[in-house]
Short mmCIF file of C-alpha atoms in Angstrom, two decimals:
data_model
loop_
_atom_site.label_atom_id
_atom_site.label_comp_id
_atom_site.label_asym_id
_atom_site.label_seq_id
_atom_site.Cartn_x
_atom_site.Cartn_y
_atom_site.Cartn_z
CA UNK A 1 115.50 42.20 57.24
CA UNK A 2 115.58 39.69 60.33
CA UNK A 3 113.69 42.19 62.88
CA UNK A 4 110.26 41.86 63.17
CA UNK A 5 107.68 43.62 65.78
CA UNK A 6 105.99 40.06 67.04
CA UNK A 7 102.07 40.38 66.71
CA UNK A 8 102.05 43.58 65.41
CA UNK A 9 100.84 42.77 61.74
CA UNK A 10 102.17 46.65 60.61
CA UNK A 11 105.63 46.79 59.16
CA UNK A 12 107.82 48.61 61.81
CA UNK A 13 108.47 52.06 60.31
CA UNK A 14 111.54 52.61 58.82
CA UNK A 15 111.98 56.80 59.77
CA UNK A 16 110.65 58.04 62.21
CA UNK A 17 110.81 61.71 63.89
CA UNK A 18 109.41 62.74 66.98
CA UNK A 19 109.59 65.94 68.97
CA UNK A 20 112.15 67.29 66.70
CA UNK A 21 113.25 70.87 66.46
CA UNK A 22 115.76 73.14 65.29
CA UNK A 23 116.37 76.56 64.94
CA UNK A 24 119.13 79.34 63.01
CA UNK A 25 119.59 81.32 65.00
CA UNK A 26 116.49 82.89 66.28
CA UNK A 27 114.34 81.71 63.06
CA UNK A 28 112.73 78.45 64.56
CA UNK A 29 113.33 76.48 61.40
CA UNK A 30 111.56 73.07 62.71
CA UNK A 31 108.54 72.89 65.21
CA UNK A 32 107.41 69.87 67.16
CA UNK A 33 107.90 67.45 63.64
CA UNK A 34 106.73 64.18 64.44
CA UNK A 35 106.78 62.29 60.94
CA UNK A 36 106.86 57.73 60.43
CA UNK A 37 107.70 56.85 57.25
CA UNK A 38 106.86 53.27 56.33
CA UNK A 39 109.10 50.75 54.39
CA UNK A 40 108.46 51.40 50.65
CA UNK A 41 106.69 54.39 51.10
CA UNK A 42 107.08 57.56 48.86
CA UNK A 43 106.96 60.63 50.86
CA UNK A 44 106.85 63.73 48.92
CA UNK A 45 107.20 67.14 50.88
CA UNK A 46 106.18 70.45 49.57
CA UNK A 47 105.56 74.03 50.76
CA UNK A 48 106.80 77.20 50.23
CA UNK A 49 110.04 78.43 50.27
CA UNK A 50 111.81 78.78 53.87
CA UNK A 51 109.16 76.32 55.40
CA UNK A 52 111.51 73.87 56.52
CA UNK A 53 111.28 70.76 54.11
CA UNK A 54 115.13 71.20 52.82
CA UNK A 55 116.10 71.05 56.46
CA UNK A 56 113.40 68.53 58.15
CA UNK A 57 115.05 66.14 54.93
CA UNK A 58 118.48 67.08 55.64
CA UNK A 59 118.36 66.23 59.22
CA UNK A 60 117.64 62.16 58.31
CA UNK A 61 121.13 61.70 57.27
CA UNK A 62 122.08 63.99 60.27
CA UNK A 63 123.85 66.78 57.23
CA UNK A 64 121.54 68.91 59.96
CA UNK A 65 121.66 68.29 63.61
CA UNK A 66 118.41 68.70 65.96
CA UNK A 67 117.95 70.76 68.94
CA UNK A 68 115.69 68.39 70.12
CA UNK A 69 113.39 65.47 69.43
CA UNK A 70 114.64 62.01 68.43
CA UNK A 71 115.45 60.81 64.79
CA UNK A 72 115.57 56.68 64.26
CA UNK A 73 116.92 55.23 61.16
CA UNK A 74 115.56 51.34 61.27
CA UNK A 75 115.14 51.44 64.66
CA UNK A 76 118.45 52.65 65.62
CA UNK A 77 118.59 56.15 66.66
CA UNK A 78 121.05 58.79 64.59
CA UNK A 79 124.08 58.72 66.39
CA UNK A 80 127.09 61.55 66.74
CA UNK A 81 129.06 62.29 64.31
CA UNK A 82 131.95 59.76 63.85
CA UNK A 83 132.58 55.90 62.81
CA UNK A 84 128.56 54.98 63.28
CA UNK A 85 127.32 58.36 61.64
CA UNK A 86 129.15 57.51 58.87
CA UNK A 87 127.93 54.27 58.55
CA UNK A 88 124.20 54.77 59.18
CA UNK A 89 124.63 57.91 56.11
CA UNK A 90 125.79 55.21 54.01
CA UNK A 91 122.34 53.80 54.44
CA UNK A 92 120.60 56.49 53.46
CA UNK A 93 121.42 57.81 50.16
CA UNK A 94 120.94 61.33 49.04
CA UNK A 95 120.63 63.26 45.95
CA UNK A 96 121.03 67.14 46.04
CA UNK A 97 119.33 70.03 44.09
CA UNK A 98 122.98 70.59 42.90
CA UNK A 99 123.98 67.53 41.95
CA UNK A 100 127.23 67.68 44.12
CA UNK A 101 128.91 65.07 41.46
CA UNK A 102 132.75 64.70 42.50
CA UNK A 103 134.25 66.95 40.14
CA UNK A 104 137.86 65.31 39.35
CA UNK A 105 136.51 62.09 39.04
CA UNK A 106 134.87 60.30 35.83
CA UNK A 107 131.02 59.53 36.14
CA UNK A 108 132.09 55.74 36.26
CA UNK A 109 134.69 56.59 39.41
CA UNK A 110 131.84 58.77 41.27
CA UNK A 111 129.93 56.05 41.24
CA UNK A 112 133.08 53.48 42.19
CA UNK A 113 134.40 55.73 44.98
CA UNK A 114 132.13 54.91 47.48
CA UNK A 115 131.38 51.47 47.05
CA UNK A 116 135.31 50.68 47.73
CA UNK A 117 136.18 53.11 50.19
CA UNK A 118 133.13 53.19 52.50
CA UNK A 119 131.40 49.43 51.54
CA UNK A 120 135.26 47.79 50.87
CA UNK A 121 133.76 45.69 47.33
CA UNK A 122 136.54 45.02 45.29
CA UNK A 123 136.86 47.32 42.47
CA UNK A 124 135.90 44.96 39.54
CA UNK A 125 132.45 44.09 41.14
CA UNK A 126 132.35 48.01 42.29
CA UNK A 127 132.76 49.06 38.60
CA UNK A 128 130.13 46.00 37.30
CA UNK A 129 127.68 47.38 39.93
CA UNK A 130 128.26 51.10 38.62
CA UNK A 131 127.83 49.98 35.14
CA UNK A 132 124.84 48.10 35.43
CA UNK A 133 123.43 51.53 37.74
CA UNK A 134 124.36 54.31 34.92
CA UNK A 135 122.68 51.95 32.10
CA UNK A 136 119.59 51.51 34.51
CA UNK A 137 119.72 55.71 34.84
CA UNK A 138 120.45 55.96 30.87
CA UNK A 139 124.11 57.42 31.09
CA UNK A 140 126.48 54.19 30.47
CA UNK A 141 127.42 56.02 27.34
CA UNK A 142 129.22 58.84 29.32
CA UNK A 143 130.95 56.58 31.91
CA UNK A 144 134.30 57.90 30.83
CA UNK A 145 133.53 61.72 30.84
CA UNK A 146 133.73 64.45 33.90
CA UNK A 147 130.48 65.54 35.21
CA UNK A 148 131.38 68.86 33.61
CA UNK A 149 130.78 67.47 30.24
CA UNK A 150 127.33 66.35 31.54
CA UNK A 151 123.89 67.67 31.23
CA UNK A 152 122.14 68.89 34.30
CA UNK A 153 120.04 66.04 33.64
CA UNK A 154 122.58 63.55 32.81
CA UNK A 155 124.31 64.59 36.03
CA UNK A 156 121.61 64.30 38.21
CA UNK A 157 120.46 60.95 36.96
CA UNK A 158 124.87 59.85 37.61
CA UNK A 159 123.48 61.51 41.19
CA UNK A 160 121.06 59.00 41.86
CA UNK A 161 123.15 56.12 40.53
CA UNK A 162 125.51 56.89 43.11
CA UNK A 163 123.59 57.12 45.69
CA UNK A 164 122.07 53.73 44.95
CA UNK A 165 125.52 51.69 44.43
CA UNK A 166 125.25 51.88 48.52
CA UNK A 167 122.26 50.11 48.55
CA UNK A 168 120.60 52.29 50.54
CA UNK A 169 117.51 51.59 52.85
CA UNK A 170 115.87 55.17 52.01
CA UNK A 171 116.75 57.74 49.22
CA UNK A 172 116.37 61.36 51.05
CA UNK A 173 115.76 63.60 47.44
CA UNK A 174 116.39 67.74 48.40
CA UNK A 175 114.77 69.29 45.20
CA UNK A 176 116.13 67.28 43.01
CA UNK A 177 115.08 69.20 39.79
CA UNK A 178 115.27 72.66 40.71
CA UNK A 179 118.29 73.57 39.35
CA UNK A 180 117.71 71.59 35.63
CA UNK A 181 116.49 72.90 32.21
CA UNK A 182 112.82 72.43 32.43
CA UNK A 183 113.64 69.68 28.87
CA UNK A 184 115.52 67.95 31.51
CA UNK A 185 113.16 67.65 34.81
CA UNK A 186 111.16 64.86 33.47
CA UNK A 187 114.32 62.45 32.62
CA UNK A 188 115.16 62.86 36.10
CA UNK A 189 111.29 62.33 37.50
CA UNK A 190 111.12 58.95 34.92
CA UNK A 191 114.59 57.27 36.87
CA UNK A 192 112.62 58.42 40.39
CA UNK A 193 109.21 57.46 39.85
CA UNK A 194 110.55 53.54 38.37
CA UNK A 195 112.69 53.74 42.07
CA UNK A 196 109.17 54.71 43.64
CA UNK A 197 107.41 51.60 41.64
CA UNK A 198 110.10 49.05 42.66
CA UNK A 199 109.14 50.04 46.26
CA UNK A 200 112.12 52.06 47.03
CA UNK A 201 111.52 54.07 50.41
CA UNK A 202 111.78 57.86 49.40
CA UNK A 203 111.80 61.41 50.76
CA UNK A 204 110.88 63.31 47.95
CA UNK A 205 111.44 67.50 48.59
CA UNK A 206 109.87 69.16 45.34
CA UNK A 207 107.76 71.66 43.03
CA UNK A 208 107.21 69.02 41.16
CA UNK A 209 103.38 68.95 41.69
CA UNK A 210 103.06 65.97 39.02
CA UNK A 211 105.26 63.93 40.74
CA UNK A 212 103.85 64.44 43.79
CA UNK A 213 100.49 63.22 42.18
CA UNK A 214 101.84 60.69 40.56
CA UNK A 215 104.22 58.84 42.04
CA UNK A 216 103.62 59.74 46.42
CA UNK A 217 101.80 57.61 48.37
CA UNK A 218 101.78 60.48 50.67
CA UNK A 219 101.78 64.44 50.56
CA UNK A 220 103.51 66.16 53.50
CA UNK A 221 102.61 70.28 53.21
CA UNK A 222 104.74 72.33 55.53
CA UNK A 223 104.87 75.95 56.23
CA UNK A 224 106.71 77.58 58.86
CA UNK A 225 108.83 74.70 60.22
CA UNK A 226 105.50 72.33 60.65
CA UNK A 227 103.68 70.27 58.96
CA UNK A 228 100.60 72.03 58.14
CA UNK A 229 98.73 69.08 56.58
CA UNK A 230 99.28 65.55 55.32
CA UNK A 231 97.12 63.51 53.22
CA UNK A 232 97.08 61.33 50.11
CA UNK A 233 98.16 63.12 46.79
CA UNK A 234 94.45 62.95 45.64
CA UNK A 235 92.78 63.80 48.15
CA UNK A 236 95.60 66.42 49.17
CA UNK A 237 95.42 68.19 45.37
CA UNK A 238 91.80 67.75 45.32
CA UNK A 239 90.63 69.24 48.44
CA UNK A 240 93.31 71.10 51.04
CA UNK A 241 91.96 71.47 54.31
CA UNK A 242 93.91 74.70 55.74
CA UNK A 243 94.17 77.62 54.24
CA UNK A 244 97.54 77.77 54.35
CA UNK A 245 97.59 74.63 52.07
CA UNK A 246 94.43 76.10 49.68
CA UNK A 247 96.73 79.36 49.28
CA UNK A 248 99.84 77.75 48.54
CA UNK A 249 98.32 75.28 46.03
CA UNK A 250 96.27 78.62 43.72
CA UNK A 251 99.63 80.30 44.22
CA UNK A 252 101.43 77.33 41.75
CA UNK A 253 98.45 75.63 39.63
CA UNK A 254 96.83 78.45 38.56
CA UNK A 255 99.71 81.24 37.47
CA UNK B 1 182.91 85.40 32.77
CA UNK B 2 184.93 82.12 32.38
CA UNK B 3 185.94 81.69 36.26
CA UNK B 4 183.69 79.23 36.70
CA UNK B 5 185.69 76.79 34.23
CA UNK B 6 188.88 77.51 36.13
CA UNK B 7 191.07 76.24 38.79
CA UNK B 8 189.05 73.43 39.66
CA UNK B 9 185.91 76.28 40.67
CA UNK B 10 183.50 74.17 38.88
CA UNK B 11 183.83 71.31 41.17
CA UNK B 12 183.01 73.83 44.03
CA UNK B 13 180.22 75.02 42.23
CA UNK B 14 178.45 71.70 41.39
CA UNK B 15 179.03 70.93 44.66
CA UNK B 16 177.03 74.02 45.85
CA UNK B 17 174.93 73.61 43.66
CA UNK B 18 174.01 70.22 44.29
CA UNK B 19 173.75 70.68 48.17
CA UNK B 20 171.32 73.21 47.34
CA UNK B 21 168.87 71.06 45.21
CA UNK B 22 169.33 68.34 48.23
CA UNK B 23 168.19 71.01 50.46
CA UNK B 24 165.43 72.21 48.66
CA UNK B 25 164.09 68.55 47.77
CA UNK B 26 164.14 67.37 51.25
CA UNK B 27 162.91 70.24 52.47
CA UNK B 28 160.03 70.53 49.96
CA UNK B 29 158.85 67.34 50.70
CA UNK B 30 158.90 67.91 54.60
CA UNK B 31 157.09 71.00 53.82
CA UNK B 32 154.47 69.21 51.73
CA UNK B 33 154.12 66.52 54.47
CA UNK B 34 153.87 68.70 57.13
CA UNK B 35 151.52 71.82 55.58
CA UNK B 36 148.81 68.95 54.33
CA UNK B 37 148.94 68.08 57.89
CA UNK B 38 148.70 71.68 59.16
CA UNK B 39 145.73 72.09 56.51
CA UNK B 40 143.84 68.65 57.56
CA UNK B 41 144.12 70.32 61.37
CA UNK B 42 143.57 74.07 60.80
CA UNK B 43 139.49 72.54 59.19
CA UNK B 44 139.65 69.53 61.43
CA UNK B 45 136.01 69.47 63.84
CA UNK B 46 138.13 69.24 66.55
CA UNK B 47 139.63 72.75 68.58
CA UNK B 48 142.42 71.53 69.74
CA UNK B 49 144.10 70.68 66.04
CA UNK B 50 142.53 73.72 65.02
CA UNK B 51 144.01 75.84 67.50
CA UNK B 52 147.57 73.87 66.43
CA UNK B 53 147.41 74.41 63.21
CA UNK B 54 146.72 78.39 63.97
CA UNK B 55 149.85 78.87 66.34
CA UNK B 56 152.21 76.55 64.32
CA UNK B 57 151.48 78.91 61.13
CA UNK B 58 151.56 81.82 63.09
CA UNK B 59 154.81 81.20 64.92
CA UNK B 60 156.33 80.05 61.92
CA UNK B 61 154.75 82.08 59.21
CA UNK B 62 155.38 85.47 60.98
CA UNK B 63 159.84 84.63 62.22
CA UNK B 64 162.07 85.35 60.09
CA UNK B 65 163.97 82.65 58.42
CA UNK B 66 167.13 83.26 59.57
CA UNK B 67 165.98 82.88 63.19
CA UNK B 68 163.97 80.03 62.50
CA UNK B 69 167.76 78.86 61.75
CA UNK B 70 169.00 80.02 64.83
CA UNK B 71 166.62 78.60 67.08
CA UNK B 72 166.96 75.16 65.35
CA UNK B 73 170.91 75.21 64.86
CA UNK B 74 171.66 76.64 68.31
CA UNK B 75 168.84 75.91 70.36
CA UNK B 76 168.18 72.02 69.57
CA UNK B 77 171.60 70.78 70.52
CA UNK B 78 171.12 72.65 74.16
CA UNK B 79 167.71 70.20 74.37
CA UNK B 80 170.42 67.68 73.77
CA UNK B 81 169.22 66.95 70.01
CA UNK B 82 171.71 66.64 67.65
CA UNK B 83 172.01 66.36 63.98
CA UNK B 84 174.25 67.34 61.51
CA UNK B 85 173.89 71.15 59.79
CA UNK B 86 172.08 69.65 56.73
CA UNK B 87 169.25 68.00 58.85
CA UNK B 88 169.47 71.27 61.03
CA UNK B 89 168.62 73.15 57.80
CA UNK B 90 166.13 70.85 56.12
CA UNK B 91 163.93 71.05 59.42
CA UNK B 92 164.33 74.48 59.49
CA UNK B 93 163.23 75.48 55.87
CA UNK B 94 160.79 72.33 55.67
CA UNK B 95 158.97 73.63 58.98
CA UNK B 96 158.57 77.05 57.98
CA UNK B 97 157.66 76.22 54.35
CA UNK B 98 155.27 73.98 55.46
CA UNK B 99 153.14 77.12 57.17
CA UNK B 100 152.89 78.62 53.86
CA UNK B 101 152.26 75.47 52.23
CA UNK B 102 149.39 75.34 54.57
CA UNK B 103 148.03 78.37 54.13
CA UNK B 104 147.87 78.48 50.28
CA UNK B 105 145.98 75.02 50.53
CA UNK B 106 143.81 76.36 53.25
CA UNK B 107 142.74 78.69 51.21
CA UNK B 108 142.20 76.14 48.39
CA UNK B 109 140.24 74.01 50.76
CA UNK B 110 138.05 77.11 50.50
CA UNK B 111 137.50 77.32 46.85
CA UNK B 112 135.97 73.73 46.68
CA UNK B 113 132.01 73.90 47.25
CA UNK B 114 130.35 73.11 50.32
CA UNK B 115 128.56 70.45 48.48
CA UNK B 116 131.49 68.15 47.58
CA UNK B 117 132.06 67.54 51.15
CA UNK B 118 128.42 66.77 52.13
CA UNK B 119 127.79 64.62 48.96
CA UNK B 120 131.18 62.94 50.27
CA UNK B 121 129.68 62.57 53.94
CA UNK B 122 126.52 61.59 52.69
CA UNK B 123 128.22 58.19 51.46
CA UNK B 124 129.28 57.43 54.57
CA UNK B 125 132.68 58.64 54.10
CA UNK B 126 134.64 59.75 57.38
CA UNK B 127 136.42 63.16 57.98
CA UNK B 128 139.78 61.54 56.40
CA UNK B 129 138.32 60.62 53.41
CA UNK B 130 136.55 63.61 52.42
CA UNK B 131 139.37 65.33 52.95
CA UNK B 132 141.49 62.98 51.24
CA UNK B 133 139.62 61.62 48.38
CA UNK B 134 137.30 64.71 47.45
CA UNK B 135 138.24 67.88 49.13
CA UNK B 136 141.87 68.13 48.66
CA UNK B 137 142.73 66.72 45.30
CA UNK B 138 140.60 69.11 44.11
CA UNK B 139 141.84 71.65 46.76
CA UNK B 140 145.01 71.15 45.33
CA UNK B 141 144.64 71.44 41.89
CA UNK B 142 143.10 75.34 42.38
CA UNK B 143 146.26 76.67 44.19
CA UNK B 144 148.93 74.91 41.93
CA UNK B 145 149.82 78.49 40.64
CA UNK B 146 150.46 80.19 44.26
CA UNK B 147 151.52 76.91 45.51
CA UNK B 148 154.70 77.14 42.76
CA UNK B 149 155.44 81.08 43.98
CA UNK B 150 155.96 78.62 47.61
CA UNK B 151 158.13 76.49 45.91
CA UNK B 152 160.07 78.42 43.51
CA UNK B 153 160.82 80.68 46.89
CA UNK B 154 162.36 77.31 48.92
CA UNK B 155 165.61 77.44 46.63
CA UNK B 156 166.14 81.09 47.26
CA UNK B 157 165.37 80.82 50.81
CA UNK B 158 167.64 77.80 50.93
CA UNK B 159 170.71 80.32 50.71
CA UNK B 160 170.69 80.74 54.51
CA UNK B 161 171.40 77.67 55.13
CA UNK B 162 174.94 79.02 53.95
CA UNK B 163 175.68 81.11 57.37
CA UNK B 164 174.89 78.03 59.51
CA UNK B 165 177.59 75.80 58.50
CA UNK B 166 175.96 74.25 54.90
CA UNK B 167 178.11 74.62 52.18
CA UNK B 168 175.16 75.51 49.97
CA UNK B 169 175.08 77.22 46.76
CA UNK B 170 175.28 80.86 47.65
CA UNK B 171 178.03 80.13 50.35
CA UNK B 172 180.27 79.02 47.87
CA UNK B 173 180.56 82.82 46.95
CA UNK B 174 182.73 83.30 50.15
CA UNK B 175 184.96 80.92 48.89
CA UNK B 176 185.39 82.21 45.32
CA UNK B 177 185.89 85.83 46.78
CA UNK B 178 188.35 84.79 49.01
CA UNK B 179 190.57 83.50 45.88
CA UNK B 180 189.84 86.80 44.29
CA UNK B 181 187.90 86.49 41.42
CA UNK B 182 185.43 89.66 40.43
CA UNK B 183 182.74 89.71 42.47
CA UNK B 184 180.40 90.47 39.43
CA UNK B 185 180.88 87.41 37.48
CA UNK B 186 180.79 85.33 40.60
CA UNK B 187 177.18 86.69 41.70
CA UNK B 188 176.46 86.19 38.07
CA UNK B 189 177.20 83.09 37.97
CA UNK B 190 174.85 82.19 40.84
CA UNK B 191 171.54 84.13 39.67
CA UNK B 192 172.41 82.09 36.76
CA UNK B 193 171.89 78.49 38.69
CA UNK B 194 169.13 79.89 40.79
CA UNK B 195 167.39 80.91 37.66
CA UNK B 196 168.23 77.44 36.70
CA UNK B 197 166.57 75.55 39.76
CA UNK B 198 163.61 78.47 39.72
CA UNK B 199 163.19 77.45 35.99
CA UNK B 200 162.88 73.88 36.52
CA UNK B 201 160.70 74.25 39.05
CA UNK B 202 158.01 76.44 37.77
CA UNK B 203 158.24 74.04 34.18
CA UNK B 204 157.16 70.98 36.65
CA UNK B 205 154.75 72.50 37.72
CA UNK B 206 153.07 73.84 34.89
CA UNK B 207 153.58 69.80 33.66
CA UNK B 208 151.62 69.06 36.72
CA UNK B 209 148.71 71.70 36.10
CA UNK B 210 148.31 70.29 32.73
CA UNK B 211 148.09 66.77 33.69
CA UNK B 212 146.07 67.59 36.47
CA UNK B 213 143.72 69.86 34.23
CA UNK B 214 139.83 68.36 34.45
CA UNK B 215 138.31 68.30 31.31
CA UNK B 216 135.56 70.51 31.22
#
């Protein structure tokens, strides 16, 4: 990284929202998010259902557009769809809630793909790089199979390998345990939380209230497309401020 | 039953016969070319392929073949293009084939989730490749069953090209008539080959769904 911000002793922020909003329709999906996300930083966003933290994540990669408000990616703002879109997505890696592994390709070539078609590496140092990615995610074994013939968990972990054969600046994560075997969540969490303690920059959407304590530097609680409250995970966990928040949190600790 | 192995009718006959598989290979692969096109623009982000695609299938989809014949045989050489009856024909079947072609991998397109295509974007892929790489490979492999009905229906279709100056398959009938042999083992003769070509292609395709089968 050759940019720096002069005197300002405060890393430049690598994400940052401001003003942004979106609606579907006449549900008003994202109000007035301002957000900065910090190099190395582990965001983690939680709230209930339908308050907007699938869709504020999605929109960092552009997969949702804005109404209004400005998105920057490392100080370049999200441009239109086309040539530089495509580009700034392969920055920003992604893993989904469902998986969204290329189907007629082996876990070694979903991996591959990308690397050569969108990066141009040459295809024996694209295949090293995968290999060296699905042993640090524990699935060099299957390398050779379909995702079909994959565990939730095994898939999602080829997910993240993927995503991180691009080298990306940020890793945006939309739930990415919901849909797993509850044997199978914490294989997943292990792989994210060693990306979290090599100082990987994360979004982190999840239920996943462990995680969050664990492994966030920060806890983002939104309700009704805004972000209700932010705070560390301890102090977050230990003692919500709105009520909103207080609700939410008896709702899923205590069943 | 044994006309065919007389008076010199089975050179006549291969010859038909082997016009007709030209036909039906060029035109195939026309088709093929141009309905993967049609496809890419009927879920292109832009209108204006969109709208192409949608009045290309429609125009072609919805005229009968025979006029699709006229209006290439007769009406091209007035705009002063001019080919010979076999290229006449193999635009004519390869453009209309190619709406159904189209259409069947359209609907293909459909069957593959949502989620392919974003993961795809998400990599920084561009609309071409995500088409190309993710969407319709596996696009392709759903609709290999209707896409051999398209395909085993070319051959048969291919027998118009008979009344507009191609000495096809089928048109060799006239010819076999006119020398007076019974009509019945004549026309049995040619359901025989067309079964023949039908066969062969419904076999390579059911090769190609096997190969093409991911293990799951």
């Amino acid at each position: 990284m050759t940019e720096t911000t002069g005197t300002d002793s405060r890393p430049a922020p690598l994400v940052v929202l401001s003003g942004v909003n979106k609606h579907f329709g006449a549900l008003h999906v994202l109000q007035d998010i301002d957000l900065e996300i910090t190099r190395g930083e582990v965001v983690v966003l939680i709230g209930p259902s339908g308050s907007g933290k699938s869709t504020l994540c999605r929109t960092i990669n552009r997969l949702e557009t804005i109404d209004s408000g400005t998105i920057t990616v490392d100080g370049r703002p999200l441009p239109a769809e086309g040539r530089e879109l495509a580009k700034l997505r392969a920055e920003v890696g992604m893993v989904f809630q469902s998986f969204n592994l290329f189907a007629h390709k082996t876990v070694l070539e979903n991996v591959v793909l990308a690397q050569v078609k969108v990066r141009g590496v040459a295809r024996g140092e694209a295949e090293q790089t995968a290999r060296e990615l699905l042993e640090r995610v524990g699935v060099s074994a299957q390398a050779e199979k379909y995702p079909a013939q994959l565990s939730g968990g095994q898939q999602q972990r080829v997910a993240i390998a993927r995503a991180l054969a691009m080298k990306p600046k940020v890793m945006l994560f939309d739930e990415p345990t919901s849909a797993l075997d509850p044997e199978m969540v914490n294989e997943v969490l292990e792989v994210m939380r060693s990306l979290a303690a090599e100082g990987m920059t994360m979004v982190v959407v999840t239920h996943e209230m462990g995680f969050a304590r664990s492994a966030a530097n920060r806890v983002l609680f939104m309700a009704d497309g805004r972000i209700v409250e932010q705070n560390t995970p301890e102090a977050f966990f230990t003692a919500p401020r709105s009520d909103r928040a207080k609700d939410f949190l008896s709702k899923i600790l205590h069943h | 039953m044994g006309i065919l192995f007389e008076d010199g009718n089975f050179a006549l006959f291969r010859a038909g016969f082997l016009q007709t598989v030209g036909l039906s290979a060029l035109s195939a692969l026309l088709a093929l070319l141009i309905g993967t096109l049609l496809a890419a623009f009927r879920v292109s982000p832009v209108p204006a392929l969109r709208a192409f695609g949608t009045v290309w299938v429609n125009v072609f989809r919805n005229t009968p073949l025979t006029l699709l014949f006229f209006a290439v045989a007769f009406g091209l050489p007035r705009l002063d293009v001019h080919f010979s009856s076999f290229v006449f024909a193999v635009l004519a079947l390869g453009l209309y084939t190619a709406s159904f072609v189209c259409e069947v991998l359209r609907s293909g397109i459909n069957t593959v989730p949502l989620g392919q295509a974003e993961a795809a974007r998400s990599l920084g892929m561009n609309f071409g490749q995500t088409l190309g790489l993710i969407v319709l490979p596996q696009a392709a492999r759903s609709v290999l069953g209707p896409m051999s009905s398209v395909f085993i229906a070319l051959p048969r279709n291919s027998a118009v090209a008979g009344a507009f100056s191609v000495s096809e398959l089928f048109s060799t009938q006239q010819t076999l008539t006119e020398r007076g042999y019974n009509i019945f083992a004549i026309f049995f003769w040619l359901a025989a080959a067309y079964l023949f070509i039908s066969t062969v292609v419904a076999v390579l395709f059911r090769l190609l769904e096997n190969r093409l089968a991911v293990a799951r």
